[in-house]
DNA sequence: TTGTAGATTGACTAATCACTCTACAAAGAT
DNA sequence: ATCTTTGTAGAGTGATTAGTCAATCTACAA
């Protein structure tokens, strides 16, 4: 219960599921294959996750949490608006490049009927922080005075778009950083 | 062969498939349900489409073609770069609001393993026109001198993003148009 | 040592699915 | 009129799937 230094099947199942979902899609991946890839028996999967749906949603929450924690360690609070948005933007993209499967999965999940299974609280929890930052930036007149949701959508889609570009374009680390930088300045020009 | 004024089962099947795919996802929708909803027998579906995959890809191409045709009728060539991009942007968004299911399906399709089934020619055909317009705009110095693919990605993601916002936010027709306008001006500020 | 609670297994099941097959109807074409 | 092609139906098939279950194992507390 306390720790699993030798094996954490829960985690193994999520890892296996991620890899297979990204490759074959949700319904193209049978639970039997997930279990096999994770090195556990068929029934064990259902011991940890009541249903396949449960596994999918759990995986989504797990990834989102991990990304959130990563960003939190990298971006200290208390900076000026532009600097804060810039660091956040940059680190999300760096994370996405280091975790391509994870990032792709999030996109896949969002445009699937499973997205509807997320509890409203879960959604709120994920967005509240970003919304708050945007609200503050608007009050400081650092960014345009528009509907918070509108700004957030532009920010998010810009991020996903750039990720797609970086993922399919072969660039050196240096070029990638330059593109991210450039891209943020363009984004900032747009919303400020 | 020439026309089906009384019934076009091919079309009926696509219509039924679209509605069900959007609601339940690709694999969440059995071919039997598609056939039933289209008002034809199970086997008839496979007379028109060799496989379910074939049906999915055909539906995607059909939607893309219809959208392309719509834009073409609405946006005359030979205008200045900004005006042309603006009209194109606006009409894509208006179309997306009138054809929510279709637009959502395209997104769903893009982030699914089925996207890999598109032939390279099909992909090229879809992108070539936009790429060409961007190249010209760069040469005219109407927009920033960046990789064409980079610009295209920003444009596309901005469009999808705004669509998502408009789809989930209840606005009057007038407010929608205002938002589209505003959004384009922001986009143009960014890339010019 | 024994009791107990959770972990693990894999064979099993009931349902479902994509797709086939055969029969038949409609409509030209010769 | 007969042949041929094409459309349509829907029962049937073999494979696959999510999820179950009874049996065993493990760890550890009493």
mmCIF file with all atom_site columns, C-alpha atoms in Angstrom, chain B residues 64-161:
data_model
loop_
_atom_site.group_PDB
_atom_site.id
_atom_site.type_symbol
_atom_site.label_atom_id
_atom_site.label_alt_id
_atom_site.label_comp_id
_atom_site.label_asym_id
_atom_site.label_entity_id
_atom_site.label_seq_id
_atom_site.pdbx_PDB_ins_code
_atom_site.Cartn_x
_atom_site.Cartn_y
_atom_site.Cartn_z
_atom_site.occupancy
_atom_site.B_iso_or_equiv
_atom_site.pdbx_formal_charge
_atom_site.auth_seq_id
_atom_site.auth_comp_id
_atom_site.auth_asym_id
_atom_site.auth_atom_id
_atom_site.pdbx_PDB_model_num
ATOM 1  C CA . UNK B 1 64  ? -13.846 18.890 -47.110 1.00 0.00 ? 64  UNK B CA 1
ATOM 2  C CA . UNK B 1 65  ? -15.003 19.152 -50.698 1.00 0.00 ? 65  UNK B CA 1
ATOM 3  C CA . UNK B 1 66  ? -18.302 20.720 -49.731 1.00 0.00 ? 66  UNK B CA 1
ATOM 4  C CA . UNK B 1 67  ? -16.599 23.272 -47.516 1.00 0.00 ? 67  UNK B CA 1
ATOM 5  C CA . UNK B 1 68  ? -14.060 24.072 -50.212 1.00 0.00 ? 68  UNK B CA 1
ATOM 6  C CA . UNK B 1 69  ? -16.794 24.609 -52.764 1.00 0.00 ? 69  UNK B CA 1
ATOM 7  C CA . UNK B 1 70  ? -18.689 26.861 -50.413 1.00 0.00 ? 70  UNK B CA 1
ATOM 8  C CA . UNK B 1 71  ? -15.650 29.037 -49.737 1.00 0.00 ? 71  UNK B CA 1
ATOM 9  C CA . UNK B 1 72  ? -14.877 29.207 -53.426 1.00 0.00 ? 72  UNK B CA 1
ATOM 10 C CA . UNK B 1 73  ? -18.322 30.583 -54.241 1.00 0.00 ? 73  UNK B CA 1
ATOM 11 C CA . UNK B 1 74  ? -18.052 33.169 -51.494 1.00 0.00 ? 74  UNK B CA 1
ATOM 12 C CA . UNK B 1 75  ? -14.513 34.425 -51.930 1.00 0.00 ? 75  UNK B CA 1
ATOM 13 C CA . UNK B 1 76  ? -13.654 35.894 -55.336 1.00 0.00 ? 76  UNK B CA 1
ATOM 14 C CA . UNK B 1 77  ? -9.967  35.968 -56.196 1.00 0.00 ? 77  UNK B CA 1
ATOM 15 C CA . UNK B 1 78  ? -7.943  39.001 -57.163 1.00 0.00 ? 78  UNK B CA 1
ATOM 16 C CA . UNK B 1 79  ? -8.290  41.040 -54.019 1.00 0.00 ? 79  UNK B CA 1
ATOM 17 C CA . UNK B 1 80  ? -5.561  42.417 -51.822 1.00 0.00 ? 80  UNK B CA 1
ATOM 18 C CA . UNK B 1 81  ? -3.941  39.955 -49.453 1.00 0.00 ? 81  UNK B CA 1
ATOM 19 C CA . UNK B 1 82  ? -5.533  41.171 -46.230 1.00 0.00 ? 82  UNK B CA 1
ATOM 20 C CA . UNK B 1 83  ? -9.008  41.400 -47.707 1.00 0.00 ? 83  UNK B CA 1
ATOM 21 C CA . UNK B 1 84  ? -8.717  37.948 -49.221 1.00 0.00 ? 84  UNK B CA 1
ATOM 22 C CA . UNK B 1 85  ? -7.525  36.326 -46.017 1.00 0.00 ? 85  UNK B CA 1
ATOM 23 C CA . UNK B 1 86  ? -10.221 38.117 -44.105 1.00 0.00 ? 86  UNK B CA 1
ATOM 24 C CA . UNK B 1 87  ? -13.035 36.956 -46.340 1.00 0.00 ? 87  UNK B CA 1
ATOM 25 C CA . UNK B 1 88  ? -11.707 33.444 -46.348 1.00 0.00 ? 88  UNK B CA 1
ATOM 26 C CA . UNK B 1 89  ? -11.367 33.405 -42.572 1.00 0.00 ? 89  UNK B CA 1
ATOM 27 C CA . UNK B 1 90  ? -14.838 34.834 -42.103 1.00 0.00 ? 90  UNK B CA 1
ATOM 28 C CA . UNK B 1 91  ? -16.553 32.446 -44.462 1.00 0.00 ? 91  UNK B CA 1
ATOM 29 C CA . UNK B 1 92  ? -14.844 29.398 -43.058 1.00 0.00 ? 92  UNK B CA 1
ATOM 30 C CA . UNK B 1 93  ? -16.143 30.394 -39.649 1.00 0.00 ? 93  UNK B CA 1
ATOM 31 C CA . UNK B 1 94  ? -19.623 31.156 -40.886 1.00 0.00 ? 94  UNK B CA 1
ATOM 32 C CA . UNK B 1 95  ? -19.683 27.789 -42.613 1.00 0.00 ? 95  UNK B CA 1
ATOM 33 C CA . UNK B 1 96  ? -18.473 26.091 -39.449 1.00 0.00 ? 96  UNK B CA 1
ATOM 34 C CA . UNK B 1 97  ? -21.328 27.653 -37.490 1.00 0.00 ? 97  UNK B CA 1
ATOM 35 C CA . UNK B 1 98  ? -23.883 26.483 -40.023 1.00 0.00 ? 98  UNK B CA 1
ATOM 36 C CA . UNK B 1 99  ? -22.298 23.030 -40.180 1.00 0.00 ? 99  UNK B CA 1
ATOM 37 C CA . UNK B 1 100 ? -21.243 22.254 -36.654 1.00 0.00 ? 100 UNK B CA 1
ATOM 38 C CA . UNK B 1 101 ? -21.322 18.505 -37.006 1.00 0.00 ? 101 UNK B CA 1
ATOM 39 C CA . UNK B 1 102 ? -19.240 18.616 -40.161 1.00 0.00 ? 102 UNK B CA 1
ATOM 40 C CA . UNK B 1 103 ? -16.651 20.889 -38.608 1.00 0.00 ? 103 UNK B CA 1
ATOM 41 C CA . UNK B 1 104 ? -16.464 18.852 -35.450 1.00 0.00 ? 104 UNK B CA 1
ATOM 42 C CA . UNK B 1 105 ? -16.066 15.690 -37.496 1.00 0.00 ? 105 UNK B CA 1
ATOM 43 C CA . UNK B 1 106 ? -13.082 17.168 -39.311 1.00 0.00 ? 106 UNK B CA 1
ATOM 44 C CA . UNK B 1 107 ? -11.400 17.848 -36.000 1.00 0.00 ? 107 UNK B CA 1
ATOM 45 C CA . UNK B 1 108 ? -12.211 14.378 -34.749 1.00 0.00 ? 108 UNK B CA 1
ATOM 46 C CA . UNK B 1 109 ? -10.841 12.863 -37.912 1.00 0.00 ? 109 UNK B CA 1
ATOM 47 C CA . UNK B 1 110 ? -7.609  14.849 -37.764 1.00 0.00 ? 110 UNK B CA 1
ATOM 48 C CA . UNK B 1 111 ? -6.743  13.602 -34.299 1.00 0.00 ? 111 UNK B CA 1
ATOM 49 C CA . UNK B 1 112 ? -7.460  9.980  -35.051 1.00 0.00 ? 112 UNK B CA 1
ATOM 50 C CA . UNK B 1 113 ? -5.435  7.183  -36.581 1.00 0.00 ? 113 UNK B CA 1
ATOM 51 C CA . UNK B 1 114 ? -7.676  7.420  -39.658 1.00 0.00 ? 114 UNK B CA 1
ATOM 52 C CA . UNK B 1 115 ? -5.931  10.631 -40.668 1.00 0.00 ? 115 UNK B CA 1
ATOM 53 C CA . UNK B 1 116 ? -2.996  8.478  -41.685 1.00 0.00 ? 116 UNK B CA 1
ATOM 54 C CA . UNK B 1 117 ? -5.176  6.808  -44.303 1.00 0.00 ? 117 UNK B CA 1
ATOM 55 C CA . UNK B 1 118 ? -5.438  9.948  -46.419 1.00 0.00 ? 118 UNK B CA 1
ATOM 56 C CA . UNK B 1 119 ? -3.379  9.671  -49.564 1.00 0.00 ? 119 UNK B CA 1
ATOM 57 C CA . UNK B 1 120 ? -0.511  12.154 -49.856 1.00 0.00 ? 120 UNK B CA 1
ATOM 58 C CA . UNK B 1 121 ? -2.119  13.548 -53.021 1.00 0.00 ? 121 UNK B CA 1
ATOM 59 C CA . UNK B 1 122 ? -5.335  14.237 -51.156 1.00 0.00 ? 122 UNK B CA 1
ATOM 60 C CA . UNK B 1 123 ? -3.421  16.120 -48.477 1.00 0.00 ? 123 UNK B CA 1
ATOM 61 C CA . UNK B 1 124 ? -1.422  18.104 -50.976 1.00 0.00 ? 124 UNK B CA 1
ATOM 62 C CA . UNK B 1 125 ? -4.539  19.008 -52.920 1.00 0.00 ? 125 UNK B CA 1
ATOM 63 C CA . UNK B 1 126 ? -6.106  20.425 -49.790 1.00 0.00 ? 126 UNK B CA 1
ATOM 64 C CA . UNK B 1 127 ? -3.134  22.478 -48.684 1.00 0.00 ? 127 UNK B CA 1
ATOM 65 C CA . UNK B 1 128 ? -1.650  23.680 -51.942 1.00 0.00 ? 128 UNK B CA 1
ATOM 66 C CA . UNK B 1 129 ? -4.038  26.555 -52.416 1.00 0.00 ? 129 UNK B CA 1
ATOM 67 C CA . UNK B 1 130 ? -3.594  27.980 -48.927 1.00 0.00 ? 130 UNK B CA 1
ATOM 68 C CA . UNK B 1 131 ? 0.163   27.567 -49.148 1.00 0.00 ? 131 UNK B CA 1
ATOM 69 C CA . UNK B 1 132 ? 0.225   29.411 -52.426 1.00 0.00 ? 132 UNK B CA 1
ATOM 70 C CA . UNK B 1 133 ? -1.754  32.305 -51.016 1.00 0.00 ? 133 UNK B CA 1
ATOM 71 C CA . UNK B 1 134 ? 0.571   32.574 -48.075 1.00 0.00 ? 134 UNK B CA 1
ATOM 72 C CA . UNK B 1 135 ? 3.648   32.509 -50.294 1.00 0.00 ? 135 UNK B CA 1
ATOM 73 C CA . UNK B 1 136 ? 2.272   35.332 -52.356 1.00 0.00 ? 136 UNK B CA 1
ATOM 74 C CA . UNK B 1 137 ? 1.374   37.371 -49.303 1.00 0.00 ? 137 UNK B CA 1
ATOM 75 C CA . UNK B 1 138 ? 4.907   36.932 -47.983 1.00 0.00 ? 138 UNK B CA 1
ATOM 76 C CA . UNK B 1 139 ? 6.385   38.072 -51.282 1.00 0.00 ? 139 UNK B CA 1
ATOM 77 C CA . UNK B 1 140 ? 4.138   41.130 -51.244 1.00 0.00 ? 140 UNK B CA 1
ATOM 78 C CA . UNK B 1 141 ? 5.417   41.699 -47.698 1.00 0.00 ? 141 UNK B CA 1
ATOM 79 C CA . UNK B 1 142 ? 1.826   41.735 -46.513 1.00 0.00 ? 142 UNK B CA 1
ATOM 80 C CA . UNK B 1 143 ? 2.679   39.157 -43.854 1.00 0.00 ? 143 UNK B CA 1
ATOM 81 C CA . UNK B 1 144 ? 5.788   38.226 -41.918 1.00 0.00 ? 144 UNK B CA 1
ATOM 82 C CA . UNK B 1 145 ? 8.529   36.304 -43.671 1.00 0.00 ? 145 UNK B CA 1
ATOM 83 C CA . UNK B 1 146 ? 8.312   32.915 -41.991 1.00 0.00 ? 146 UNK B CA 1
ATOM 84 C CA . UNK B 1 147 ? 8.094   29.298 -43.019 1.00 0.00 ? 147 UNK B CA 1
ATOM 85 C CA . UNK B 1 148 ? 4.862   28.864 -44.962 1.00 0.00 ? 148 UNK B CA 1
ATOM 86 C CA . UNK B 1 149 ? 3.964   25.827 -42.897 1.00 0.00 ? 149 UNK B CA 1
ATOM 87 C CA . UNK B 1 150 ? 4.429   27.841 -39.736 1.00 0.00 ? 150 UNK B CA 1
ATOM 88 C CA . UNK B 1 151 ? 2.068   30.568 -40.893 1.00 0.00 ? 151 UNK B CA 1
ATOM 89 C CA . UNK B 1 152 ? -0.455  28.039 -42.105 1.00 0.00 ? 152 UNK B CA 1
ATOM 90 C CA . UNK B 1 153 ? -0.436  26.278 -38.760 1.00 0.00 ? 153 UNK B CA 1
ATOM 91 C CA . UNK B 1 154 ? -1.026  29.517 -36.867 1.00 0.00 ? 154 UNK B CA 1
ATOM 92 C CA . UNK B 1 155 ? -3.854  30.418 -39.215 1.00 0.00 ? 155 UNK B CA 1
ATOM 93 C CA . UNK B 1 156 ? -5.479  27.024 -38.938 1.00 0.00 ? 156 UNK B CA 1
ATOM 94 C CA . UNK B 1 157 ? -5.245  26.762 -35.186 1.00 0.00 ? 157 UNK B CA 1
ATOM 95 C CA . UNK B 1 158 ? -6.586  30.275 -34.773 1.00 0.00 ? 158 UNK B CA 1
ATOM 96 C CA . UNK B 1 159 ? -9.556  29.323 -36.922 1.00 0.00 ? 159 UNK B CA 1
ATOM 97 C CA . UNK B 1 160 ? -10.264 26.097 -35.047 1.00 0.00 ? 160 UNK B CA 1
ATOM 98 C CA . UNK B 1 161 ? -9.833  27.888 -31.751 1.00 0.00 ? 161 UNK B CA 1
#
